[in-house]
XYZ file of C-alpha atoms in Angstrom:
720
model
C 15.808 -16.877 52.559
C 14.007 -16.877 49.079
C 16.801 -14.362 47.572
C 19.352 -17.151 48.637
C 17.002 -20.104 47.421
C 16.148 -18.650 44.009
C 19.427 -19.249 42.243
C 19.140 -23.074 43.268
C 15.433 -23.143 42.545
C 16.519 -22.490 38.663
C 19.648 -24.626 38.923
C 20.233 -26.649 35.644
C 20.534 -29.811 38.306
C 17.553 -31.417 38.818
C 18.335 -32.428 42.397
C 19.164 -28.974 43.475
C 16.162 -27.839 41.993
C 14.377 -30.588 43.992
C 16.047 -29.625 47.303
C 15.178 -25.999 46.668
C 11.461 -26.179 46.025
C 11.235 -28.994 48.972
C 12.775 -26.371 51.141
C 10.769 -23.654 49.951
C 7.189 -25.545 50.531
C 8.244 -26.284 53.947
C 9.381 -22.649 54.535
C 6.145 -21.245 53.181
C 3.822 -23.897 55.260
C 5.936 -22.897 58.606
C 5.212 -19.409 58.145
C 1.621 -19.724 57.340
C 1.053 -21.538 60.266
C 2.725 -19.251 62.773
C 1.635 -16.489 60.997
C -0.383 -13.888 63.539
C -1.994 -10.950 61.782
C -2.964 -8.326 64.301
C -4.095 -5.737 61.401
C -4.586 -6.121 58.021
C -1.673 -5.056 55.813
C -0.263 -5.677 52.386
C 1.398 -8.936 51.205
C 3.930 -6.976 49.032
C 5.900 -9.856 47.768
C 2.938 -12.232 46.604
C 3.464 -11.664 42.981
C 7.087 -11.563 43.198
C 7.477 -15.028 44.669
C 4.821 -16.714 42.730
C 6.237 -15.185 39.566
C 9.599 -17.043 40.831
C 8.009 -19.936 41.314
C 5.169 -20.946 38.957
C 7.477 -21.696 35.745
C 8.526 -24.830 38.245
C 5.014 -26.295 37.654
C 5.855 -27.976 34.581
C 9.449 -28.754 35.554
C 10.982 -32.045 34.377
C 10.555 -33.507 37.814
C 7.226 -34.539 39.034
C 8.247 -33.973 42.552
C 9.336 -30.446 41.792
C 6.110 -29.907 40.324
C 4.429 -31.217 43.274
C 6.327 -28.669 45.603
C 5.465 -25.988 43.364
C 1.910 -26.367 43.596
C 2.416 -26.379 47.605
C 4.190 -23.137 47.128
C 1.771 -21.393 45.280
C -1.213 -22.942 47.755
C 0.482 -21.561 50.839
C 1.452 -18.249 49.587
C -2.206 -17.531 48.404
C -3.502 -18.499 52.029
C -0.765 -16.208 53.285
C -2.261 -13.503 51.309
C -5.661 -14.261 52.804
C -4.380 -14.512 56.037
C -2.886 -10.481 55.434
C -6.462 -9.392 54.320
C -7.871 -10.595 57.271
C -9.289 -13.828 56.750
C -9.191 -16.530 59.983
C -6.650 -19.208 60.060
C -9.338 -21.924 59.605
C -10.852 -19.862 56.091
C -11.063 -22.048 53.298
C -11.107 -20.305 50.122
C -12.930 -22.071 47.086
C -10.561 -20.471 44.143
C -7.446 -21.565 46.149
C -8.622 -24.922 46.998
C -9.145 -25.914 43.299
C -5.396 -26.151 43.148
C -5.469 -29.389 45.533
C -7.487 -30.884 42.419
C -4.557 -29.981 39.650
C -2.356 -32.388 41.390
C -3.071 -35.089 39.224
C -2.568 -33.284 36.069
C 0.848 -32.431 37.450
C 1.769 -36.199 37.870
C 1.243 -36.583 33.997
C 4.377 -36.564 32.193
C 2.379 -35.209 28.874
C 3.425 -31.677 27.968
C 0.094 -30.966 26.592
C -1.431 -32.065 30.112
C 1.018 -30.095 31.953
C 0.793 -27.143 30.081
C -3.096 -26.960 30.241
C -2.719 -27.476 34.178
C -0.243 -24.438 34.390
C -3.372 -22.355 32.584
C -5.816 -23.598 35.061
C -3.291 -22.593 37.900
C -2.651 -19.326 36.459
C -6.474 -18.514 36.294
C -6.851 -19.290 39.938
C -3.783 -17.022 40.625
C -5.175 -14.565 38.349
C -8.649 -14.351 40.208
C -6.865 -14.134 43.819
C -3.994 -11.577 43.304
C -4.579 -8.082 44.143
C -4.677 -6.039 41.101
C -1.890 -3.668 42.402
C 0.420 -6.918 42.455
C -0.020 -8.272 38.825
C 2.365 -6.260 37.116
C 5.402 -7.487 39.105
C 4.029 -11.009 38.970
C 4.146 -10.425 35.184
C 7.328 -9.114 35.206
C 9.051 -11.568 36.964
C 7.446 -14.346 34.698
C 8.974 -13.106 31.812
C 12.410 -13.475 33.248
C 11.034 -17.306 33.561
C 10.673 -17.233 29.452
C 14.584 -17.741 29.301
C 14.698 -20.354 31.776
C 17.087 -23.284 30.995
C 14.485 -25.908 31.127
C 12.367 -25.398 27.872
C 8.900 -26.682 29.540
C 9.558 -24.182 32.410
C 9.719 -21.592 30.000
C 6.975 -22.902 27.805
C 5.145 -22.844 31.421
C 6.060 -19.085 31.816
C 4.509 -18.235 28.545
C 1.064 -20.100 29.440
C 1.094 -18.383 32.828
C 1.503 -14.850 31.459
C -0.573 -14.918 28.474
C -3.233 -16.677 30.724
C -2.883 -13.850 33.236
C -3.118 -11.291 30.092
C -6.105 -12.882 29.317
C -7.801 -12.963 32.778
C -6.500 -9.689 34.119
C -5.126 -7.674 31.073
C -7.628 -5.153 30.745
C -6.332 -3.147 34.331
C -2.813 -2.970 32.742
C -3.246 0.013 30.373
C -0.806 2.317 32.261
C 2.111 -0.762 32.290
C 1.459 -1.591 28.476
C 4.957 0.505 27.864
C 6.859 -1.665 30.394
C 4.974 -5.004 29.569
C 6.451 -4.450 25.689
C 9.737 -3.172 26.974
C 10.307 -6.695 28.979
C 9.236 -8.594 26.212
C 11.384 -6.853 23.584
C 14.201 -7.576 26.277
C 13.387 -11.455 26.457
C 13.558 -11.352 22.988
C 17.165 -9.939 22.624
C 18.137 -12.106 25.469
C 17.148 -15.304 23.309
C 16.713 -16.703 19.908
C 14.392 -19.811 21.000
C 11.580 -20.115 18.807
C 9.283 -20.783 21.600
C 10.060 -17.627 23.078
C 9.140 -15.865 19.773
C 6.207 -17.246 19.478
C 5.305 -16.367 23.624
C 6.331 -12.661 22.522
C 4.092 -12.738 19.793
C 1.014 -14.301 21.498
C 1.487 -11.904 24.520
C 1.534 -8.920 22.192
C -1.478 -10.073 20.589
C -3.254 -10.622 24.020
C -2.400 -7.169 25.127
C -3.444 -5.550 21.781
C -6.872 -6.747 21.960
C -7.311 -5.059 25.270
C -5.410 -1.792 24.749
C -5.064 -1.568 20.958
C -4.249 2.207 20.836
C -1.727 2.024 23.692
C 0.180 -0.691 22.011
C 0.500 1.030 18.788
C 1.756 4.127 20.566
C 4.134 2.434 22.597
C 5.521 0.496 19.660
C 5.435 3.584 17.733
C 8.178 4.945 20.163
C 10.690 2.939 19.287
C 13.570 3.826 17.042
C 13.699 3.284 13.099
C 14.733 1.293 11.126
C 13.037 -1.621 13.335
C 15.174 -4.212 14.335
C 14.320 -7.803 13.609
C 12.293 -8.080 17.319
C 10.485 -5.013 16.824
C 9.496 -6.413 13.306
C 8.362 -9.563 15.628
C 6.217 -7.605 17.565
C 4.810 -5.554 15.093
C 4.185 -8.874 12.969
C 2.332 -10.221 15.673
C -0.391 -7.464 15.191
C -1.401 -8.864 11.744
C -2.715 -12.543 12.424
C -6.413 -11.353 13.706
C -8.369 -9.290 11.183
C -10.699 -7.357 13.273
C -7.645 -6.469 15.419
C -5.258 -6.016 12.175
C -7.872 -3.446 10.616
C -7.974 -1.457 13.699
C -4.160 -1.282 13.923
C -4.390 -0.498 10.255
C -6.707 2.188 10.701
C -4.430 3.833 13.851
C -1.347 3.602 11.899
C -3.218 5.740 8.959
C -4.301 8.086 11.374
C -0.432 8.368 12.295
C 0.780 8.505 9.229
C -1.627 11.144 7.676
C -2.560 13.321 11.013
C 0.744 15.479 10.782
C 2.656 17.208 7.852
C 4.761 14.452 6.221
C 7.858 16.867 6.013
C 9.422 20.128 7.456
C 11.043 22.429 5.519
C 15.016 23.310 7.429
C 17.661 25.414 6.633
C 20.865 23.162 5.044
C 22.994 25.382 7.486
C 22.946 28.959 9.734
C 25.059 30.600 7.182
C 22.911 29.416 3.866
C 19.146 30.429 2.716
C 19.012 27.119 1.034
C 16.453 24.326 2.698
C 15.995 21.128 2.627
C 12.928 18.732 3.486
C 13.033 16.741 6.780
C 10.762 13.912 7.128
C 8.421 14.289 10.258
C 9.073 11.211 13.007
C 5.564 10.142 13.526
C 4.467 9.606 10.032
C 7.749 8.230 9.517
C 7.885 5.826 11.553
C 3.979 4.815 11.220
C 4.822 4.194 7.659
C 7.622 1.826 8.636
C 5.034 0.079 10.979
C 2.613 -0.084 8.168
C 5.046 -1.852 6.272
C 6.095 -4.626 8.776
C 2.259 -5.460 9.561
C 1.465 -5.500 5.570
C 4.580 -7.917 4.814
C 2.818 -10.516 7.125
C 0.231 -12.651 4.632
C -1.734 -13.087 7.717
C -2.765 -9.422 7.197
C -4.337 -10.203 3.912
C -7.880 -10.174 5.159
C -7.784 -6.870 6.561
C -5.580 -5.387 3.989
C -8.272 -5.943 1.575
C -10.972 -4.595 3.848
C -9.216 -1.219 3.874
C -7.538 -1.326 0.303
C -8.514 1.992 -1.170
C -7.987 3.784 2.277
C -4.656 2.188 2.287
C -3.857 2.391 -1.158
C -4.785 6.264 -1.611
C -2.951 6.924 1.828
C 0.297 5.390 1.011
C 0.486 6.499 -2.447
C 0.225 9.867 -1.417
C 2.897 9.299 1.391
C 5.313 8.004 -1.393
C 4.755 10.996 -3.537
C 5.627 13.436 0.105
C 8.700 11.426 0.980
C 10.537 11.710 -2.647
C 14.168 13.766 -2.271
C 13.208 13.936 1.621
C 15.838 13.469 4.253
C 15.636 11.320 7.783
C 15.189 13.580 10.744
C 18.442 13.603 13.261
C 16.888 12.107 16.061
C 15.455 8.524 15.414
C 15.344 7.398 19.010
C 18.159 5.845 21.566
C 21.077 4.580 19.321
C 21.600 1.473 21.942
C 18.631 0.118 20.709
C 19.013 0.019 17.200
C 21.885 -2.878 17.947
C 23.863 -3.266 14.736
C 21.458 -1.224 12.706
C 22.391 1.758 11.046
C 20.170 4.701 10.277
C 21.633 5.164 6.900
C 19.778 1.715 5.682
C 16.523 3.387 6.120
C 14.833 5.526 3.298
C 11.956 7.774 3.809
C 10.725 7.403 0.137
C 11.533 3.469 -0.312
C 9.912 2.694 3.216
C 6.715 4.192 2.003
C 7.360 2.479 -1.487
C 8.077 -0.827 -0.017
C 4.504 -0.287 2.108
C 2.927 0.358 -0.741
C 4.010 -2.951 -2.427
C 3.119 -5.026 0.475
C 0.063 -3.508 0.429
C -0.807 -4.427 -3.282
C 0.622 -8.040 -2.300
C -1.650 -8.909 0.716
C -4.811 -7.001 -1.264
C -4.994 -9.544 -3.635
C -3.157 -7.237 -6.435
C 0.057 -9.078 -6.594
C -0.099 -9.047 -10.550
C -0.036 -5.105 -10.326
C 3.085 -4.939 -7.877
C 4.687 -7.223 -10.503
C 3.779 -5.481 -13.380
C 4.876 -2.310 -11.990
C 8.330 -3.772 -11.091
C 8.776 -5.101 -14.535
C 8.089 -1.550 -16.150
C 10.731 -0.020 -13.605
C 7.847 1.825 -11.768
C 9.089 1.378 -8.230
C 12.444 2.800 -8.913
C 10.770 5.719 -10.903
C 8.362 6.654 -8.047
C 11.285 7.348 -5.904
C 12.719 9.970 -8.083
C 11.417 13.262 -8.232
C 12.061 13.876 -12.091
C 10.234 10.457 -12.955
C 8.258 10.149 -10.152
C 4.911 10.736 -12.117
C 6.208 8.268 -14.836
C 5.923 5.789 -11.710
C 2.553 6.639 -10.786
C 1.621 6.326 -14.384
C 2.742 2.777 -14.858
C 0.940 1.838 -11.310
C -2.366 3.477 -12.767
C -2.073 1.412 -15.807
C -1.193 -1.874 -13.862
C -4.591 -0.923 -11.772
C -6.338 -0.980 -14.785
C -5.195 -4.049 -16.304
C -5.088 -6.480 -13.043
C -7.532 -4.410 -10.402
C -10.110 -2.494 -12.202
C -13.012 -3.465 -9.965
C -11.122 -1.828 -7.299
C -10.501 1.564 -8.937
C -14.226 3.686 -8.266
C -13.483 4.123 -4.550
C -9.656 5.092 -5.262
C -10.710 7.486 -8.010
C -12.981 9.163 -5.565
C -9.938 9.678 -2.610
C -7.929 10.666 -5.041
C -10.227 13.712 -6.686
C -9.914 15.151 -3.334
C -6.424 14.839 -3.281
C -5.793 16.916 -6.314
C -6.821 19.710 -4.185
C -3.722 18.639 -1.707
C -1.909 21.721 -0.219
C 1.443 19.619 -1.461
C 2.255 20.078 -4.860
C 3.701 16.390 -4.933
C 0.339 14.836 -3.703
C -1.299 16.930 -6.532
C 1.287 15.827 -8.969
C 0.883 11.925 -7.799
C -3.064 12.291 -8.050
C -3.253 14.023 -11.583
C -0.705 11.412 -12.997
C -2.848 8.674 -11.628
C -6.320 9.707 -12.721
C -4.654 11.239 -15.904
C -3.505 7.790 -17.231
C -7.074 6.067 -16.276
C -8.808 8.410 -19.373
C -6.231 6.294 -21.649
C -8.212 3.180 -20.975
C -11.377 2.262 -22.828
C -11.623 -0.821 -20.000
C -13.295 1.396 -17.293
C -15.812 3.031 -19.492
C -18.381 0.766 -16.986
C -16.695 1.763 -13.981
C -16.209 5.326 -13.698
C -17.656 8.297 -14.727
C -15.681 10.431 -17.687
C -17.067 13.542 -17.241
C -16.011 14.058 -13.540
C -12.646 12.877 -14.693
C -12.435 15.513 -17.471
C -13.436 18.166 -14.990
C -11.018 17.128 -12.466
C -8.557 17.478 -15.234
C -9.801 20.717 -16.342
C -9.754 22.329 -12.952
C -5.651 21.390 -12.658
C -5.342 23.879 -15.553
C -4.667 26.674 -13.434
C -2.717 24.695 -10.987
C 0.394 26.537 -9.507
C 2.412 23.423 -10.197
C 3.481 23.126 -13.783
C 4.089 19.402 -13.665
C 0.509 19.221 -12.742
C -0.991 21.373 -15.749
C 1.297 19.178 -17.951
C -0.416 16.170 -16.303
C -3.819 17.711 -16.805
C -3.374 18.332 -20.268
C -2.283 14.474 -20.875
C -4.998 13.447 -19.408
C -7.364 15.522 -21.504
C -5.277 14.257 -24.642
C -5.655 10.428 -23.197
C -9.179 10.561 -23.815
C -8.614 10.453 -27.396
C -7.060 6.815 -26.787
C -9.553 5.574 -24.321
C -12.769 7.221 -25.077
C -12.656 8.633 -28.880
C -16.290 9.073 -29.127
C -16.023 11.329 -26.051
C -13.923 13.794 -28.136
C -16.142 14.290 -30.959
C -19.104 15.374 -28.109
C -16.332 17.652 -26.201
C -13.985 18.689 -29.128
C -14.567 22.443 -28.640
C -13.884 22.332 -24.769
C -10.617 19.809 -25.276
C -9.245 22.326 -28.037
C -9.810 25.101 -26.128
C -8.058 23.800 -23.344
C -4.819 22.606 -25.315
C -4.888 26.574 -26.907
C -5.192 27.693 -23.452
C -2.155 25.377 -22.396
C 0.113 26.603 -25.218
C -0.444 30.338 -24.173
C 0.699 29.380 -20.511
C 2.830 32.277 -19.475
C 4.304 30.751 -16.616
C 5.831 27.833 -18.122
C 9.330 28.824 -18.765
C 10.665 25.480 -20.106
C 7.536 25.246 -22.168
C 6.668 21.303 -20.706
C 3.026 22.385 -20.503
C 3.320 23.955 -24.300
C 4.789 20.756 -25.418
C 2.514 18.369 -23.689
C -0.589 20.575 -25.209
C 1.134 20.190 -28.740
C 1.289 16.519 -28.629
C -2.059 15.807 -27.250
C -3.674 18.154 -29.522
C -2.149 15.831 -32.477
C -3.984 13.086 -31.067
C -7.246 14.932 -30.703
C -7.639 16.373 -33.999
C -8.473 13.338 -35.815
C -11.786 12.581 -33.830
C -12.894 16.197 -33.155
C -15.553 17.917 -36.048
C -14.142 20.445 -38.117
C -16.678 23.064 -37.224
C -14.913 23.092 -33.388
C -11.250 23.799 -35.002
C -11.936 25.907 -37.892
C -11.874 28.902 -35.385
C -8.578 27.967 -33.642
C -6.826 26.958 -36.866
C -4.744 30.550 -37.559
C -4.041 30.690 -33.974
C -3.091 27.376 -33.768
C -0.549 27.666 -36.492
C 0.880 31.140 -35.680
C 1.479 29.830 -31.986
C 3.412 26.871 -32.501
C 5.746 28.529 -35.759
C 8.054 29.645 -33.209
C 8.901 26.176 -31.499
C 9.917 25.001 -35.090
C 13.477 26.216 -34.255
C 13.344 25.843 -30.716
C 16.679 24.235 -28.764
C 14.767 21.438 -27.570
C 14.380 18.499 -29.743
C 10.586 17.320 -28.177
C 9.199 20.833 -28.824
C 10.653 21.036 -32.513
C 9.256 17.521 -33.396
C 6.045 17.988 -31.267
C 5.147 21.567 -33.154
C 6.206 20.195 -36.731
C 3.683 16.848 -36.214
C 1.075 19.351 -34.851
C 1.521 21.772 -37.467
C 1.300 18.743 -40.238
C -2.129 17.373 -38.638
C -3.940 20.967 -38.630
C -3.115 21.203 -42.284
C -5.648 18.028 -42.794
C -8.270 20.789 -41.943
C -7.343 23.132 -45.095
C -9.045 20.960 -47.501
C -12.249 22.954 -47.232
C -13.064 26.747 -48.679
C -12.620 28.013 -45.325
C -9.833 26.029 -44.499
C -7.896 26.684 -47.787
C -8.164 30.325 -47.154
C -7.314 30.341 -43.325
C -4.396 28.180 -43.184
C -3.058 28.356 -46.876
C -0.835 31.393 -45.712
C 0.425 30.077 -42.550
C 1.547 26.728 -44.770
C 3.536 29.206 -47.165
C 4.965 30.644 -44.043
C 6.159 27.621 -42.523
C 7.225 26.025 -45.959
C 11.106 27.132 -45.852
C 11.722 26.514 -42.319
C 9.973 22.776 -42.985
C 12.476 22.299 -45.653
C 15.506 23.409 -44.128
C 14.911 21.286 -40.878
C 15.083 18.107 -43.270
C 18.570 18.752 -42.418
C 17.945 19.192 -38.694
C 20.764 16.917 -36.724
C 17.891 14.820 -34.681
C 16.167 12.115 -36.724
C 12.873 12.695 -35.035
C 12.613 16.372 -36.361
C 13.462 15.178 -40.180
C 10.656 12.541 -39.747
C 8.035 15.193 -38.335
C 8.935 17.621 -41.087
C 9.147 14.823 -43.992
C 5.247 14.076 -42.349
C 4.301 17.772 -42.251
C 5.237 18.492 -45.659
C 3.464 15.662 -46.944
C 0.068 17.024 -45.253
C 0.847 20.412 -46.551
C 1.101 18.914 -50.033
C -2.761 18.613 -50.866
C -3.054 22.716 -49.682
C -0.383 24.115 -51.965
C -2.259 23.733 -55.391
C 1.240 22.655 -56.655
C 1.346 19.097 -58.245
C 5.255 19.212 -58.780
C 5.864 19.796 -55.259
C 2.836 17.806 -54.160
C 4.477 14.870 -55.911
C 7.852 15.676 -54.849
C 6.918 15.449 -51.294
C 5.362 12.058 -51.667
C 7.555 10.304 -53.611
C 10.885 11.274 -51.619
C 10.012 12.031 -48.264
C 9.703 8.446 -46.723
C 9.768 8.277 -42.688
C 12.666 5.850 -42.964
C 14.713 6.311 -45.722
C 17.745 9.050 -46.412
C 17.337 11.781 -48.715
C 19.458 13.371 -51.504
C 19.022 16.904 -50.176
C 20.866 18.399 -52.866
C 19.217 17.006 -55.575
C 15.455 17.153 -54.194
C 16.188 21.010 -52.935
C 17.045 21.234 -56.670
C 13.558 20.218 -57.788
C 11.742 21.688 -54.976
C 13.033 25.327 -55.951
C 12.096 24.783 -59.710
C 8.739 24.249 -58.752
C 8.437 26.975 -55.807
C 9.539 29.326 -58.450
C 6.951 27.939 -61.135
C 4.044 27.694 -58.659
C 4.616 31.111 -56.692
C 7.062 33.323 -58.061
C 5.386 36.514 -56.242
C 7.190 34.303 -52.889
C 10.828 35.127 -54.069
C 11.684 37.867 -51.485
C 9.843 35.961 -48.821
C 11.845 32.804 -49.756
C 14.978 34.478 -49.917
C 14.392 36.647 -46.728
C 13.073 33.401 -44.591
C 16.284 31.634 -45.462
C 18.779 34.527 -44.472
C 17.131 34.733 -40.965
C 18.979 30.963 -40.808
C 22.441 32.191 -41.395
C 22.503 32.780 -37.939
C 20.886 29.400 -36.772
C 22.412 27.311 -33.890
C 23.119 24.214 -36.046
C 25.436 24.267 -38.832
C 23.483 21.971 -40.795
C 20.828 24.773 -41.281
C 23.131 27.122 -41.858
C 24.458 25.443 -44.817
C 21.319 24.357 -45.757
C 19.726 27.904 -45.864
C 22.382 29.347 -48.488
C 21.876 26.126 -50.628
C 18.371 26.647 -50.586
C 18.886 30.355 -51.979
C 21.456 29.099 -54.453
C 18.984 26.899 -56.000
C 15.916 29.708 -56.177
C 18.534 31.860 -57.889
C 19.667 29.139 -60.499
C 16.184 28.834 -61.512
C 15.256 32.382 -61.279
C 14.630 34.589 -64.778
C 16.336 37.604 -65.375
C 13.215 39.737 -64.574
C 12.460 38.074 -61.296
C 16.216 39.047 -59.991
C 14.557 42.677 -59.447
C 12.323 41.269 -56.891
C 15.623 40.322 -54.606
C 17.594 43.004 -52.657
C 21.034 41.845 -53.697
C 22.697 43.904 -51.619
C 21.275 42.548 -48.570
C 21.909 38.910 -49.757
C 25.622 39.434 -50.704
C 26.028 41.402 -47.322
C 24.573 38.500 -45.516
C 26.468 35.653 -47.691
C 29.938 37.471 -46.898
C 29.263 37.276 -43.197
C 28.668 33.642 -43.881
C 31.873 32.979 -45.803
C 33.538 33.392 -42.193
C 31.675 30.715 -40.676
C 34.179 28.592 -38.883
C 32.160 25.417 -40.471
C 33.842 24.789 -43.813
C 30.382 23.278 -45.235
C 28.788 26.786 -44.709
C 31.497 28.556 -46.227
C 31.190 26.179 -49.249
C 27.305 26.783 -49.654
C 27.907 30.086 -49.148
C 30.487 30.403 -51.717
C 28.582 28.450 -54.226
C 25.402 30.842 -54.030
C 28.013 33.657 -54.518
C 29.122 32.235 -57.765
C 25.367 31.720 -58.960
C 24.737 35.460 -57.968
C 27.245 36.416 -60.911
C 24.693 36.372 -63.354
C 22.904 39.184 -62.248
C 25.957 41.098 -61.568
């Protein structure tokens, strides 16, 4: 009979609802008074019927509200009769319903909803536990009632029952969440969304682990309804803290990715994100996107910062898993919109904003740091930008972060060690942290990474040690020997095919030299000069530039007696190369050569050369190379006549240079030497070898090279 009545009870027409409820009340009254129970049995339909009827307690018609109260009253007594109570038994809780009649006569919605709450509390106390679920699930359908007041009443009923009896619903949490989500999908009414948020909040206060686990089983990317449900867990700081901790456990409790073969026929593999850490990262993003999460985020700032930063590092270049969950639950969203690394970056961004470091997030964005973090080749640059911004805007938060990142330097994942080392290395550049961090432990952290299996980690560790020159120059003087030895060892790195560690070591040694004690360097001068010499001619511009600048800086230490004796020969050996690279195709290399030659000048004991280098080699001015070299060769022959064979032989070695400008400069150099040589000096030159070499150069495909070779051949005639 009620199956027939329910559509009328929920009719949009008041008179139809009124007649249906009046009839329902009469039916239940009749049933109660004619009920004869011979043995105790279960009234299975109690929850179902109350759930169908109770939302009408706030109907627009007062008569309907009264009839609904009667129905609930009769149903609860029918339940008592089935439990074995006598027909004349009066239950204290059920009788309280009669005292609520006046509240249902009041048209004020706030009074009505308060009365609905009281009714729900009475229902909750009298309802058998096994019927609570069916009552809740049926009442959920009332959320989409055409009468807004009844929909709100359903909300009050649900949340009141959950507060009072929700502790016994642990096993039903997934089903309840599913029903809540279904209601969100069926209607876009704001009060329904608010009701769903409140339901999730209440449920989470009682079964937070079950709620988090159930929500995590939903497919990603999360649709707007799932985002609403996650957002519901952000409003209460203690609860939000618990949720964030649970999500951190889920995100870090499993491997972040797995290596998978790209195909059965290929040996190549790709990294695929592990589902649970991925969904937990997306969930963290949703919770922390809510401003109300701010107190909890600030409480867990160091843990969240480090965990998310390391998660970002592991997600660079990682693909989505094939199975993200049932597609039917994904609505119109496409998994292609989800990028594992971007999700982690967004979560970290929201964490900074809610954690009180919005200035950090904005600074990193302005520097392009967020985008850099997403690419493998620039990831460490983005982390460096983040580190600098943290120093500038959130320095007091760094001590706890530093401790956690130092532990991460021992991670099994190369990417995490890269990230941790990049972040910590940049801190050493700042003098602002002198009161907040222990410099020695950070130096030890960098030193311990110099033998790391990752080339990038070793490079960043060297950069960190070099950064001490900017942040704490006084410490360089104290630890000079240790720092210089580290740089030298890095230059000798045998597992650095692209020389990125060597380049970093050369660049940073140049930064350290102004602050070290000379006694710490003298024993390393010659070895360093010999080690870097091959890089003067390296194909990579950066290596040529760094090595030549370092050579120039080393010559500053040749002023003492020991220095002159140990480095003078190396300066002479490098002189031809530096002069030829004044014609290098890269402007930065040319500048480096000008700098190095000027630094060498005082050690050459040749005033003419020193004056030439000082007056002509301005960093930002052009150079008339032919005129300059003419005068240089004149001074070289006057100052170092015994060097003629070495000068010519070194120039001949550049006849095979990969740069045509240098192939042209070398015979020009020899030509000016020949021009200023005396006949007796000619005997020092192997003319046969020189002519043979020049003959080869006359076949060079570049006209300028052939011309210079031809001119030099012409000058050799005087020695024929």
